Structure formats: C-alpha cells, structure tokens
Tab-separated table of C-alpha atoms in Angstrom:
chain	number	residue	atom	x	y	z
A	26	MET	CA	0.000	0.000	0.000
A	27	LEU	CA	2.880	2.380	0.764
A	28	ARG	CA	4.411	1.633	-2.614
A	29	ASN	CA	1.115	2.476	-4.282
A	30	LEU	CA	0.935	5.716	-2.298
A	31	LYS	CA	4.502	6.516	-3.361
A	32	ARG	CA	3.594	5.933	-6.999
A	33	LEU	CA	0.574	8.235	-6.817
A	34	LEU	CA	2.519	11.032	-5.137
A	35	ALA	CA	5.685	10.642	-7.213
A	36	PRO	CA	5.053	13.758	-9.374
A	37	MET	CA	4.980	15.883	-6.220
A	38	ALA	CA	8.091	14.365	-4.644
A	39	THR	CA	11.697	15.381	-5.397
A	40	ASP	CA	14.990	14.260	-4.030
A	41	ASN	CA	17.121	16.764	-2.156
A	42	ASP	CA	20.562	17.868	-3.243
A	43	ASN	CA	22.361	15.253	-1.131
A	44	GLY	CA	20.490	12.406	-2.886
A	45	GLU	CA	18.673	11.443	0.287
A	46	SER	CA	15.255	9.831	-0.041
A	47	ASP	CA	12.200	11.893	0.694
A	48	ALA	CA	9.921	11.339	3.669
A	49	ILE	CA	7.892	8.684	1.904
A	50	ASP	CA	11.056	6.670	1.194
A	51	ASP	CA	11.999	6.903	4.857
A	52	LEU	CA	8.559	5.699	5.830
A	53	ILE	CA	8.812	2.763	3.461
A	54	ARG	CA	12.223	1.780	4.846
A	55	SER	CA	11.029	2.061	8.427
A	56	ALA	CA	8.157	-0.328	7.621
A	57	GLY	CA	10.640	-2.902	6.386
A	58	ILE	CA	9.277	-2.962	2.823
A	59	ARG	CA	11.781	-3.472	0.061
A	60	ARG	CA	11.198	-1.232	-2.894
A	61	ARG	CA	11.002	-2.701	-6.342
A	62	PRO	CA	11.784	-0.762	-9.499
A	63	VAL	CA	8.773	0.913	-11.036
A	64	VAL	CA	7.995	-0.521	-14.425
A	65	ALA	CA	6.378	1.722	-16.957
A	66	THR	CA	2.794	0.786	-17.589
A	67	SER	CA	-0.034	1.976	-19.675
A	68	ASP	CA	-2.550	4.447	-18.319
A	69	ALA	CA	-5.026	1.678	-17.762
A	70	ASP	CA	-2.511	-0.415	-15.836
A	71	SER	CA	-1.465	2.463	-13.628
A	72	ASP	CA	-4.988	3.316	-12.628
A	73	PRO	CA	-5.081	3.834	-8.828
A	74	LEU	CA	-7.996	1.431	-8.475
A	75	ASN	CA	-5.976	-1.336	-10.133
A	76	ASP	CA	-3.076	-0.581	-7.811
A	77	LEU	CA	-5.358	-0.731	-4.790
A	78	VAL	CA	-6.826	-4.078	-5.854
A	79	SER	CA	-3.419	-5.606	-6.505
A	80	GLY	CA	-2.126	-4.338	-3.188
A	81	SER	CA	-5.016	-5.844	-1.254
A	82	ARG	CA	-4.649	-9.442	-2.502
A	83	LEU	CA	-4.364	-12.157	0.108
A	84	MET	CA	-0.764	-12.524	1.163
A	85	ASN	CA	-0.739	-16.257	0.713
A	86	SER	CA	2.305	-17.962	-0.715
A	87	ALA	CA	0.164	-20.718	-2.221
A	88	GLU	CA	-1.582	-20.274	-5.566
A	89	PRO	CA	-5.398	-20.550	-5.593
A	90	SER	CA	-5.116	-23.941	-7.270
A	91	ASP	CA	-2.840	-25.090	-4.437
A	92	ASN	CA	-5.408	-23.917	-1.898
A	93	ALA	CA	-8.117	-25.855	-3.709
A	94	LEU	CA	-5.945	-28.969	-3.682
A	95	GLN	CA	-5.297	-28.559	0.041
A	96	VAL	CA	-9.003	-28.170	0.760
A	97	LYS	CA	-9.711	-31.287	-1.296
A	98	LYS	CA	-6.958	-33.223	0.488
A	99	TRP	CA	-8.136	-32.232	3.977
A	100	THR	CA	-11.773	-32.898	3.057
A	101	ARG	CA	-10.834	-36.385	1.922
A	102	ALA	CA	-8.743	-37.050	5.050
A	103	ILE	CA	-11.490	-36.027	7.464
A	104	GLY	CA	-14.033	-37.879	5.336
A	105	VAL	CA	-12.041	-41.119	5.489
A	106	ALA	CA	-11.737	-40.796	9.282
A	107	VAL	CA	-15.458	-40.150	9.635
A	108	ALA	CA	-16.207	-43.132	7.355
A	109	ALA	CA	-13.977	-45.457	9.400
A	110	LEU	CA	-15.564	-44.474	12.702
A	111	ALA	CA	-19.077	-44.594	11.229
A	112	MET	CA	-18.417	-48.099	9.924
A	113	ALA	CA	-17.068	-49.215	13.294
A	114	GLY	CA	-19.938	-47.576	15.189
A	115	LEU	CA	-22.745	-49.039	13.067
A	116	LEU	CA	-21.126	-52.479	13.053
A	117	ALA	CA	-20.778	-52.475	16.832
A	118	ASP	CA	-24.305	-51.077	17.189
A	119	SER	CA	-25.814	-53.939	15.153
A	120	VAL	CA	-23.922	-56.616	17.098
A	121	ALA	CA	-24.616	-55.091	20.522
A	122	ALA	CA	-28.319	-54.518	19.776
A	123	SER	CA	-28.891	-58.066	18.538
A	124	GLN	CA	-26.941	-59.700	21.369
A	125	LEU	CA	-28.605	-57.644	24.073
A	126	LEU	CA	-32.162	-57.861	22.712
A	127	ALA	CA	-31.855	-61.601	22.091
A	128	ASP	CA	-30.534	-62.183	25.603
A	129	SER	CA	-32.732	-59.822	27.653
A	130	GLY	CA	-35.372	-58.247	25.394
A	131	PRO	CA	-36.271	-54.523	25.153
A	132	ARG	CA	-36.437	-54.217	28.933
A	133	ALA	CA	-32.636	-54.254	28.924
A	134	LEU	CA	-32.689	-50.891	27.129
A	135	VAL	CA	-34.320	-49.322	30.173
A	136	VAL	CA	-31.056	-50.048	32.016
A	137	VAL	CA	-28.416	-49.828	29.274
A	138	TRP	CA	-29.502	-46.583	27.623
A	139	PRO	CA	-29.598	-44.518	30.845
A	140	LEU	CA	-26.151	-45.906	31.704
A	141	GLY	CA	-25.020	-44.823	28.255
A	142	GLY	CA	-26.472	-41.382	28.865
A	143	PHE	CA	-24.635	-41.024	32.159
A	144	GLY	CA	-21.463	-42.302	30.499
A	145	MET	CA	-21.684	-39.659	27.776
A	146	LEU	CA	-22.302	-36.965	30.385
A	147	ALA	CA	-19.269	-38.084	32.385
A	148	VAL	CA	-16.930	-38.143	29.385
A	149	ALA	CA	-18.339	-34.874	28.039
A	150	ALA	CA	-17.872	-33.190	31.431
A	151	LEU	CA	-14.254	-34.315	31.477
A	152	LEU	CA	-13.705	-33.172	27.916
A	153	MET	CA	-15.316	-29.807	28.636
A	154	LYS	CA	-12.229	-29.033	30.677
A	155	TYR	CA	-9.644	-30.164	28.147
A	156	VAL	CA	-11.081	-30.358	24.631
A	157	ASP	CA	-10.550	-26.680	23.760
A	158	ARG	CA	-7.491	-26.276	25.984
A	159	PHE	CA	-5.234	-28.705	24.123
A	160	ALA	CA	-4.689	-29.447	20.450
A	161	ARG	CA	-7.870	-30.929	18.983
A	162	LEU	CA	-5.956	-33.633	17.129
A	163	SER	CA	-4.217	-34.755	20.314
A	164	ILE	CA	-7.563	-35.074	22.102
A	165	LEU	CA	-8.906	-37.121	19.193
A	166	VAL	CA	-5.923	-39.483	19.252
A	167	VAL	CA	-6.265	-40.094	23.003
A	168	LEU	CA	-9.989	-40.827	22.646
A	169	CYS	CA	-9.522	-43.209	19.717
A	170	VAL	CA	-6.828	-45.208	21.506
A	171	GLY	CA	-8.896	-45.293	24.708
A	172	TYR	CA	-11.971	-46.628	22.905
A	173	ALA	CA	-9.858	-49.231	21.091
A	174	VAL	CA	-8.616	-50.567	24.437
A	175	ALA	CA	-12.170	-50.629	25.829
A	176	PHE	CA	-13.399	-52.658	22.822
A	177	VAL	CA	-10.620	-55.188	23.401
A	178	VAL	CA	-11.758	-55.521	27.030
A	179	ALA	CA	-15.326	-56.160	25.846
A	180	LEU	CA	-14.105	-58.863	23.466
A	181	VAL	CA	-12.291	-60.581	26.318
A	182	LEU	CA	-15.458	-60.465	28.441
A	183	PHE	CA	-17.402	-62.264	25.696
A	184	ALA	CA	-15.018	-65.200	26.189
A	185	THR	CA	-15.699	-65.399	29.941
A	186	PRO	CA	-18.622	-67.162	31.701
A	187	LEU	CA	-20.300	-63.799	32.355
A	188	PRO	CA	-23.842	-63.366	30.974
A	189	ARG	CA	-23.661	-62.071	27.405
A	190	SER	CA	-25.732	-59.068	28.383
A	191	VAL	CA	-22.724	-57.697	30.307
A	192	PRO	CA	-20.208	-57.417	27.425
A	193	ALA	CA	-23.039	-56.642	24.987
A	194	GLY	CA	-24.128	-53.771	27.224
A	195	LEU	CA	-20.538	-52.543	27.424
A	196	VAL	CA	-20.226	-52.607	23.627
A	197	TRP	CA	-23.465	-50.643	23.292
A	198	LEU	CA	-22.149	-48.050	25.751
A	199	LEU	CA	-18.960	-47.778	23.690
A	200	THR	CA	-21.051	-47.526	20.542
A	201	ASP	CA	-22.802	-44.450	21.951
A	202	GLN	CA	-19.411	-42.830	22.528
A	203	LEU	CA	-18.178	-43.839	19.078
A	204	MET	CA	-21.274	-42.684	17.210
A	205	PHE	CA	-22.221	-39.543	19.106
A	206	LEU	CA	-19.315	-38.127	21.136
A	207	LEU	CA	-16.300	-38.794	18.931
A	208	PRO	CA	-17.904	-37.329	15.779
A	209	LEU	CA	-18.461	-34.035	17.645
A	210	VAL	CA	-14.707	-33.755	18.141
A	211	ILE	CA	-14.069	-34.510	14.459
A	212	TRP	CA	-16.680	-32.013	13.271
A	213	SER	CA	-15.172	-29.374	15.561
A	214	LEU	CA	-11.818	-30.221	14.017
A	215	ALA	CA	-13.354	-29.707	10.584
A	216	GLY	CA	-14.607	-26.320	11.765
A	217	ASP	CA	-10.982	-25.420	12.552
A	218	VAL	CA	-9.656	-26.547	9.187
A	219	PHE	CA	-12.302	-24.968	6.952
A	220	THR	CA	-13.786	-21.500	6.982
A	221	ALA	CA	-17.459	-20.916	7.679
A	222	GLY	CA	-17.937	-20.030	4.006
A	223	GLN	CA	-16.414	-23.317	2.877
A	224	ALA	CA	-18.497	-25.327	5.342
A	225	THR	CA	-21.744	-25.249	3.307
A	226	ASN	CA	-19.976	-27.106	0.487
A	227	VAL	CA	-17.337	-29.113	2.358
A	228	PHE	CA	-19.453	-30.503	5.191
A	229	PRO	CA	-21.956	-32.279	2.921
A	230	ARG	CA	-18.981	-33.911	1.147
A	231	ILE	CA	-17.620	-35.128	4.474
A	232	SER	CA	-21.073	-36.407	5.361
A	233	ARG	CA	-21.157	-38.412	2.126
A	234	TRP	CA	-17.956	-40.126	3.257
A	235	MET	CA	-19.723	-40.864	6.527
A	236	TYR	CA	-22.446	-42.669	4.603
A	237	ILE	CA	-19.859	-44.945	3.027
A	238	GLY	CA	-19.044	-46.118	6.548
A	239	HIS	CA	-22.727	-46.307	7.370
A	240	LEU	CA	-23.222	-48.595	4.376
A	241	VAL	CA	-20.198	-50.803	4.958
A	242	GLY	CA	-20.851	-51.343	8.688
A	243	PRO	CA	-24.392	-52.727	8.369
A	244	ALA	CA	-23.419	-54.663	5.230
A	245	VAL	CA	-20.748	-56.529	7.198
A	246	ALA	CA	-23.207	-57.093	10.046
A	247	ILE	CA	-25.849	-58.473	7.650
A	248	SER	CA	-23.466	-60.909	5.974
A	249	SER	CA	-21.503	-62.008	9.068
A	250	PRO	CA	-23.942	-64.786	10.164
A	251	TRP	CA	-23.553	-66.394	6.737
A	252	TRP	CA	-19.776	-66.680	6.847
A	253	LEU	CA	-19.088	-66.895	10.597
A	254	GLU	CA	-21.581	-69.595	11.555
A	255	PRO	CA	-20.302	-72.140	8.954
A	256	LEU	CA	-16.845	-71.596	10.452
A	257	ASP	CA	-18.306	-72.247	13.914
A	258	LEU	CA	-17.271	-68.735	15.015
A	259	ASP	CA	-19.316	-66.557	17.313
A	260	LEU	CA	-20.951	-63.461	15.779
A	261	THR	CA	-19.058	-61.272	18.228
A	262	TRP	CA	-15.785	-61.990	16.396
A	263	ILE	CA	-16.519	-59.124	14.003
A	264	LEU	CA	-16.068	-56.770	16.951
A	265	VAL	CA	-12.319	-56.918	16.261
A	266	ILE	CA	-12.979	-54.373	13.500
A	267	PRO	CA	-13.930	-51.313	15.653
A	268	PRO	CA	-10.672	-51.173	17.672
A	269	ILE	CA	-8.652	-51.541	14.469
A	270	ALA	CA	-10.591	-48.652	12.923
A	271	CYS	CA	-10.025	-46.457	16.003
A	272	VAL	CA	-6.268	-47.042	15.988
A	273	ALA	CA	-6.116	-46.429	12.219
A	274	VAL	CA	-7.803	-43.018	12.622
A	275	ALA	CA	-5.460	-42.110	15.498
A	276	VAL	CA	-2.445	-42.807	13.273
A	277	PHE	CA	-3.712	-41.551	9.913
A	278	LEU	CA	-5.544	-38.284	10.578
A	279	PRO	CA	-2.787	-36.268	12.330
A	280	ARG	CA	-0.441	-37.011	9.438
A	281	ALA	CA	-3.005	-36.184	6.782
A	282	LEU	CA	-3.874	-32.820	8.404
A	283	ARG	CA	-0.281	-31.711	8.865
A	284	GLY	CA	-0.068	-28.041	7.905
A	285	SER	CA	-3.771	-27.350	8.402
A	286	SER	CA	-5.254	-24.799	10.798
A	287	ALA	CA	-6.390	-27.412	13.327
A	288	SER	CA	-6.830	-25.759	16.698
A	289	ALA	CA	-3.780	-25.875	18.950
A	290	GLY	CA	-5.946	-25.061	21.964
A	291	HIS	CA	-6.133	-21.917	24.020
A	292	GLY	CA	-3.847	-23.385	26.715
A	293	LYS	CA	-5.849	-21.888	29.563
A	294	SER	CA	-6.529	-23.938	32.654
A	295	MET	CA	-10.278	-24.050	33.260
A	296	SER	CA	-12.323	-26.073	35.722
A	297	ILE	CA	-15.328	-28.072	34.557
A	298	VAL	CA	-17.680	-25.636	36.298
A	299	ALA	CA	-15.953	-22.638	34.722
A	300	ALA	CA	-16.010	-24.283	31.274
A	301	LEU	CA	-19.707	-25.042	31.638
A	302	ARG	CA	-20.441	-21.505	32.850
A	303	ASP	CA	-18.496	-20.023	29.939
A	304	THR	CA	-20.288	-22.214	27.401
A	305	THR	CA	-23.777	-21.627	28.795
A	306	GLY	CA	-23.036	-17.894	28.808
A	307	LEU	CA	-22.175	-18.073	25.110
A	308	ILE	CA	-25.365	-19.954	24.249
A	309	LYS	CA	-27.544	-17.563	26.276
A	310	ASP	CA	-26.098	-14.628	24.334
A	311	LEU	CA	-27.018	-16.281	21.021
A	312	PRO	CA	-30.834	-16.649	20.815
A	313	ALA	CA	-30.879	-19.016	17.815
A	314	PHE	CA	-28.424	-21.391	19.496
A	315	SER	CA	-30.367	-21.182	22.731
A	316	TRP	CA	-33.476	-22.327	20.850
A	317	MET	CA	-31.394	-25.050	19.161
A	318	PHE	CA	-30.580	-26.393	22.619
A	319	LYS	CA	-34.232	-26.326	23.712
A	320	ALA	CA	-35.391	-27.998	20.507
A	321	SER	CA	-32.691	-30.659	20.856
A	322	LEU	CA	-33.830	-31.498	24.397
A	323	VAL	CA	-37.347	-32.485	23.359
A	324	ILE	CA	-36.423	-33.966	19.964
A	325	MET	CA	-33.711	-36.255	21.351
A	326	LEU	CA	-36.116	-37.514	24.032
A	327	ALA	CA	-38.745	-38.124	21.356
A	328	GLY	CA	-36.146	-39.903	19.225
A	329	ALA	CA	-35.119	-42.212	22.075
A	330	LEU	CA	-38.773	-43.112	22.578
A	331	LEU	CA	-39.141	-43.847	18.856
A	332	GLU	CA	-36.042	-46.054	18.854
A	333	PHE	CA	-37.341	-47.989	21.846
A	334	SER	CA	-40.776	-48.377	20.276
A	335	SER	CA	-39.343	-49.855	17.090
A	336	PHE	CA	-37.173	-52.305	19.069
A	337	ASN	CA	-40.190	-53.270	21.166
A	338	VAL	CA	-42.212	-54.200	18.088
A	339	LEU	CA	-39.210	-55.912	16.485
A	340	THR	CA	-38.630	-58.274	19.404
A	341	GLN	CA	-42.274	-59.320	19.366
A	342	ARG	CA	-41.605	-61.147	16.090
A	343	PHE	CA	-37.879	-62.051	16.153
A	344	THR	CA	-35.908	-63.563	19.025
A	345	SER	CA	-32.615	-65.055	17.756
A	346	ALA	CA	-29.469	-62.917	17.715
A	347	GLY	CA	-28.702	-63.795	14.085
A	348	SER	CA	-32.117	-62.828	12.726
A	349	LEU	CA	-32.256	-59.671	14.832
A	350	GLN	CA	-28.783	-58.645	13.665
A	351	SER	CA	-29.585	-59.198	9.990
A	352	LEU	CA	-32.952	-57.421	10.166
A	353	TYR	CA	-31.696	-54.478	12.226
A	354	ALA	CA	-28.573	-54.069	10.093
A	355	GLY	CA	-30.684	-54.333	6.931
A	356	ALA	CA	-33.006	-51.592	8.152
A	357	THR	CA	-30.001	-49.456	9.062
A	358	LEU	CA	-28.501	-50.023	5.617
A	359	THR	CA	-31.746	-48.895	3.974
A	360	ILE	CA	-31.844	-45.827	6.181
A	361	PHE	CA	-28.367	-44.731	5.206
A	362	VAL	CA	-28.885	-45.324	1.493
A	363	ALA	CA	-31.817	-42.921	1.762
A	364	SER	CA	-29.701	-40.565	3.872
A	365	TRP	CA	-26.926	-40.553	1.276
A	366	LEU	CA	-29.379	-39.705	-1.504
A	367	ILE	CA	-30.782	-36.807	0.515
A	368	GLN	CA	-27.291	-35.607	1.386
A	369	ARG	CA	-26.262	-35.832	-2.258
A	370	TYR	CA	-29.226	-34.180	-3.934
A	371	VAL	CA	-31.219	-32.254	-1.318
A	372	THR	CA	-28.998	-30.995	1.514
A	373	PRO	CA	-26.692	-28.648	-0.479
A	374	LYS	CA	-29.685	-27.014	-2.176
A	375	VAL	CA	-31.531	-26.469	1.104
A	376	LEU	CA	-28.494	-25.040	2.913
A	377	ASN	CA	-27.401	-22.800	0.037
A	378	GLN	CA	-30.800	-21.648	-1.180
A	379	ARG	CA	-33.050	-21.746	1.882
A	380	GLY	CA	-30.467	-21.288	4.657
A	381	VAL	CA	-29.207	-23.201	7.666
A	382	SER	CA	-32.136	-22.269	9.901
A	383	ILE	CA	-34.642	-23.902	7.542
A	384	GLY	CA	-32.558	-27.065	7.599
A	385	LEU	CA	-32.882	-27.170	11.378
A	386	VAL	CA	-36.694	-27.222	11.226
A	387	VAL	CA	-36.945	-30.446	9.204
A	388	LEU	CA	-35.965	-32.934	11.953
A	389	PRO	CA	-38.779	-31.971	14.365
A	390	ILE	CA	-41.279	-32.337	11.506
A	391	ALA	CA	-39.833	-35.721	10.493
A	392	THR	CA	-39.839	-36.879	14.126
A	393	THR	CA	-43.506	-35.992	14.426
A	394	ALA	CA	-44.290	-37.922	11.240
A	395	GLY	CA	-42.262	-40.894	12.507
A	396	ALA	CA	-44.155	-40.850	15.813
A	397	VAL	CA	-47.510	-40.947	14.006
A	398	VAL	CA	-46.366	-43.922	11.901
A	399	LEU	CA	-45.039	-45.745	14.975
A	400	VAL	CA	-48.342	-45.252	16.790
A	401	ILE	CA	-49.988	-47.086	13.879
A	402	GLY	CA	-47.223	-49.702	13.772
A	403	GLY	CA	-47.517	-50.305	17.509
A	404	ALA	CA	-51.295	-50.609	17.372
A	405	LEU	CA	-50.986	-53.159	14.542
A	406	ALA	CA	-47.840	-54.815	15.969
A	407	ASN	CA	-46.476	-54.504	12.428
A	408	VAL	CA	-42.699	-54.660	11.997
A	409	VAL	CA	-42.605	-53.057	8.536
A	410	VAL	CA	-44.749	-50.060	9.534
A	411	SER	CA	-42.693	-49.574	12.694
A	412	LEU	CA	-39.444	-49.638	10.721
A	413	ILE	CA	-40.846	-46.973	8.376
A	414	GLY	CA	-41.440	-44.763	11.420
A	415	LEU	CA	-37.853	-45.358	12.510
A	416	LEU	CA	-36.681	-44.514	8.974
A	417	LEU	CA	-38.447	-41.129	9.005
A	418	TRP	CA	-36.638	-40.153	12.208
A	419	ARG	CA	-33.197	-41.496	11.381
A	420	VAL	CA	-32.927	-40.485	7.720
A	421	VAL	CA	-33.425	-36.782	8.363
A	422	ARG	CA	-31.307	-36.872	11.504
A	423	TRP	CA	-28.320	-38.399	9.717
A	424	SER	CA	-28.598	-36.275	6.567
A	425	LEU	CA	-30.020	-32.774	6.367
A	426	ASP	CA	-30.154	-32.099	10.104
A	427	ALA	CA	-26.580	-33.308	10.672
A	428	SER	CA	-25.158	-31.012	7.978
A	429	ALA	CA	-27.304	-28.059	9.078
A	430	ARG	CA	-26.158	-28.454	12.684
A	431	GLN	CA	-22.478	-28.702	11.829
A	432	THR	CA	-22.699	-25.758	9.455
A	433	ALA	CA	-24.347	-23.717	12.211
A	434	MET	CA	-21.721	-24.779	14.758
A	435	ALA	CA	-18.942	-23.735	12.356
A	436	THR	CA	-19.932	-20.093	12.963
A	437	LEU	CA	-19.045	-20.328	16.665
A	438	PRO	CA	-15.625	-19.228	17.978
A	439	ASP	CA	-12.923	-21.875	17.564
A	440	GLY	CA	-12.052	-21.925	21.257
A	441	GLN	CA	-15.635	-22.664	22.321
A	442	ARG	CA	-17.064	-24.690	19.444
A	443	THR	CA	-16.534	-28.201	20.790
A	444	ARG	CA	-17.852	-27.342	24.240
A	445	ALA	CA	-20.878	-25.703	22.642
A	446	SER	CA	-21.417	-28.848	20.552
A	447	PHE	CA	-21.394	-30.918	23.721
A	448	LEU	CA	-24.018	-28.648	25.239
A	449	ILE	CA	-26.308	-28.357	22.211
A	450	ASP	CA	-25.943	-31.827	20.683
A	451	LEU	CA	-24.560	-34.278	23.240
A	452	LEU	CA	-26.287	-33.164	26.447
A	453	PRO	CA	-29.834	-33.432	24.985
A	454	LEU	CA	-28.980	-36.865	23.566
A	455	ALA	CA	-27.666	-38.100	26.915
A	456	LEU	CA	-30.672	-36.701	28.781
A	457	GLY	CA	-32.984	-38.298	26.213
A	458	PHE	CA	-31.426	-41.697	26.929
A	459	ILE	CA	-31.832	-41.119	30.659
A	460	PHE	CA	-35.368	-39.707	30.853
A	461	PHE	CA	-36.929	-42.030	28.293
A	462	ALA	CA	-36.599	-44.894	30.810
A	463	PRO	CA	-39.556	-44.106	33.148
A	464	LEU	CA	-41.822	-43.458	30.161
A	465	ALA	CA	-40.739	-46.737	28.576
A	466	VAL	CA	-41.367	-48.608	31.839
A	467	ILE	CA	-44.937	-47.256	31.882
A	468	GLY	CA	-45.446	-48.449	28.311
A	469	LEU	CA	-44.068	-51.915	29.130
A	470	SER	CA	-46.205	-52.219	32.235
A	471	LEU	CA	-49.353	-51.307	30.261
A	472	ASP	CA	-48.309	-53.726	27.503
A	473	LEU	CA	-49.418	-51.193	24.893
A	474	LEU	CA	-47.023	-50.932	21.941
A	475	TRP	CA	-48.572	-47.653	20.804
A	476	PHE	CA	-48.313	-45.813	24.154
A	477	VAL	CA	-44.633	-44.827	23.976
A	478	PRO	CA	-44.806	-43.310	20.454
A	479	VAL	CA	-47.811	-41.238	21.592
A	480	ILE	CA	-45.585	-39.675	24.263
A	481	ALA	CA	-42.903	-39.157	21.584
A	482	LEU	CA	-45.491	-37.333	19.475
A	483	LEU	CA	-46.130	-34.841	22.281
A	484	PHE	CA	-42.428	-34.017	22.647
A	485	SER	CA	-41.812	-33.769	18.892
A	486	THR	CA	-44.629	-31.239	18.634
A	487	LEU	CA	-42.846	-29.096	21.217
A	488	GLY	CA	-39.725	-29.461	19.059
A	489	ILE	CA	-41.539	-27.947	16.070
A	490	VAL	CA	-42.515	-24.923	18.164
A	491	ALA	CA	-38.926	-24.435	19.381
A	492	SER	CA	-37.486	-24.841	15.880
A	493	ARG	CA	-39.712	-22.048	14.556
A	494	HIS	CA	-37.995	-19.723	17.021
A	495	ILE	CA	-34.642	-20.765	15.539
A	496	VAL	CA	-35.778	-19.424	12.164
A	497	ASP	CA	-37.147	-16.214	13.708
A	498	THR	CA	-33.908	-15.401	15.570
A	499	TRP	CA	-31.291	-16.763	13.141
A	500	ASP	CA	-30.518	-13.594	11.170
A	501	THR	CA	-30.292	-11.452	14.303
A	502	THR	CA	-28.022	-13.989	15.982
A	503	GLN	CA	-25.630	-13.956	13.028
A	504	LEU	CA	-24.963	-10.266	13.702
A	505	SER	CA	-23.741	-10.968	17.232
A	506	TYR	CA	-20.155	-10.052	18.090
A	507	ARG	CA	-19.903	-13.425	19.886
A	508	LEU	CA	-19.769	-15.133	16.485
A	509	LYS	CA	-16.726	-13.206	15.306
A	510	ARG	CA	-14.084	-15.756	14.319
A	511	ARG	CA	-10.429	-15.330	13.520
A	512	ARG	CA	-9.643	-14.633	9.879
A	513	ARG	CA	-8.180	-17.551	8.009
A	514	MET	CA	-6.660	-17.585	4.581
A	515	GLY	CA	-8.136	-19.827	1.903
C-alpha cells in the first residue's frame, strides 16, 4: 500500500541535493518494505484502483489452485476418518443390539440406555475441561486409543462365563461414545480446518464419506452370520474391526492434516464448572443457538422413545441374535442409502438456497411424522410399519439435520465450538437416553405398543414450536459479536 501511495505522489516528490530519499522513502524503509523498481505501464494499468486491488490481494504464498488442492486433500482425510468411525460404530451397534435384545429383550434398554447417557455426560464433562485447551488432534488421538482398548476388554469379556448381556451392554455403551461423542470432536476439528464459508460445500462432502461407513458397517453385520456360523465362530468376532478402525484413525488423521489450521488449543486452565459456565453464557447470548438447545432437548427424548418403540415391536416377532442382527442391520442399511441420496441431492440445495435455519426445522417435523407412523405400527404390531417410522426419524437426523447443525456450529468461535457442541448436541442426547426410561417402563407395564410413540409425538410437537424460534432469531443472531471468528486464509 505504501508503494502504491509513493507511486501516486511521485510527481509531487523530489529528491534533495544530497540524494537522500524523501519522507515517503523513509517511511517505506522504516516499515521494512523493500522497494522494487517501477515498471512503466499503460494508463489503464497504472490506474489507482488497479493498484489498490493488486495491493489488497491475500498474502498467501500458495496459488489458488494449491489452496483448492489442500481443501480437497483435507476434506478427503477427514471424510475417510469419519467413514472409518461410522463403519465401526454401526457395526458395533448392530452386534450389541442383537446380542442384548436376544438375551434380555427390550427391557434391557431401560437399564443400558440410561447408563449410556450417564457415560456420555461423564466423558463430556471431562472433555469440557480439556477439549478446547489442548490441540484438537491430540484429544482425538487419546480418545480413539482409549476406545480401542475398551473394545478389546469387551471382546475378552465375551469369552468369559459372564452373561452375554454384560459385554453386549458394554459394547453398546462404547457404541454411543463412538457414534455420538467422537464425531463431535471430528466435526469441531473440521470447523478449525475450513472457513465458515467453505463449510456449506465441504461438510456435505464429508457427510457423504460418513455414509460410506454407514453402508459398509451394516453390510458386514448383515453378511456375518452367513460366513461366521459355517466356520463355527461366534458373531461377536466381528467386533475386532472397531478397535482396528479407532487405531487407524489415530495414526492416519494427524499425518493427513499436517499443515492445516487445526486448533492448537487456548492453553488456559479451566475447571469443569468454569467451562460449563463459559459455554452456557455463550449460548444464552445467542438466541438461535439457545433455541437449538431447547429444541434438541425435546427432539432427542422423542427420538429415544421412537427407537425404543421400534425395538419393542421388532422383538415381538424375532428372538434369535442372528435374525435380529440381519434385520436391524438391513433396516439401518436402507436408512443410510436414503440418507446418502438426501445428502447428495437435497442438503446442499436447502443449505445454500433456503439457509441453515430452515434445515434445522426439518428434523422436528420428520420426528412428528415418525411418531404418528409408529403409533400405527404399535397398534398393529407390524414390523414393517414400525421400521418406516424409525426410517423417518433417522434419515433426516443423519442427513439434512446433521449437515445443518455442523454448518451452524462452524460459525461459533474456535475456542468454544466443541464445548458448545457438547451442550447443544450431546447433552440433549444423553438426557434423552436417561429420561426415556420411566416413560418406557410405563409403556411396558401397560403392555401397549402404541403408548410410547404417543408420548414421543407430544415431545416432537414441542420441538416444532422451538425450531420455529430458531428461524425467527437466526438472522439477528448472526450479527452478534460473539460469532466473530479469527480470519483464516483460503
């Protein structure tokens, strides 16, 4: 800019008799800018506006094409990691669900899911203190290795005389961590690497990688009875895959993201109470995110009730672990094929043309529709109808809603994003797992398969009301100074 100013004022500047530079030259030298010889240009080239534009270009050593290649490389790396964990999570989910339901029936969920909710709260509370303090990649590596060790312990327990419900319950608890907590860390990492402007295009691509894992995991679970049973091997042998996937991500991702803008952490020591107070203060100052939290509370509870209702109907007709695993994994596979299609053809258009806030309204509507279908399925004790209700809830949750949420979270400050994700996404999920239990017990005691989805319908309706407030306050929230993020090149 100083060189451009020098060029504009050159006709008015003269050197003194001693050959010393004028004041502008002194200013340039004091700023540490090396002068380059002025090349004669045409009048059009020397236009001050052209000079101003050329002087204001991003000072990035990489060419635009190099930046595009880096974005593509990092998108692929995060996508592969998400795919590996999604595959491991869905595979473990299918095995744990079939083993537990075959051994103890849906009543076991009344115990296991609240334990899973408390487990997520405990880990999230611990991470609240450290996840934004230290490098995000380091936190991810520690978590992946820790979950790999826990899966190995569960495998060992399957070989002991303990009831199968014990290791199966442990695997399901680990599955909750693998499917719900760990992805929040990875999505926060993606928010570090990519700008908020890039997120609307990059995040759906990463989600499509996730669906590859969601397809592979259930596919392996569906086929495993056919090739394990002839070998006289227990179905739980395929649980060797999740720990391998966790270790692979811990080794691969830090190397693939070398040179990216992954958060190094703020380095400040903060107690759990202080971290929670800081995060809740942020959410209270952002009305749209506050309504996101309220909507998530009722929708996640409704979703837990829908999941339980579908399992309850399923176990009325199927009892063996092999048949339950194949049917549940097949339904999951169908759900994620539909999710991939929506993510491929619908999500980018909705986010780019209608906006993020509109994307956040769809899940409450889909949950309400799923509850209505499950009421019918429960009344008829029909497995197919009940699975359609489950599909309505899960498809939107794992496609449009997931991308809309992560795009919204990408606008939060880097140093608070993961903790805010825990509060808005993970806490409602954990509380849903915990508080669904007494409602499910009432439904089991009444022996009415349609009772629980009726309760889910009431909560999902409240979710629609809360989500409308998200739309009403979204534009105003985006003007808040609390959403100011550091400027990143690229």
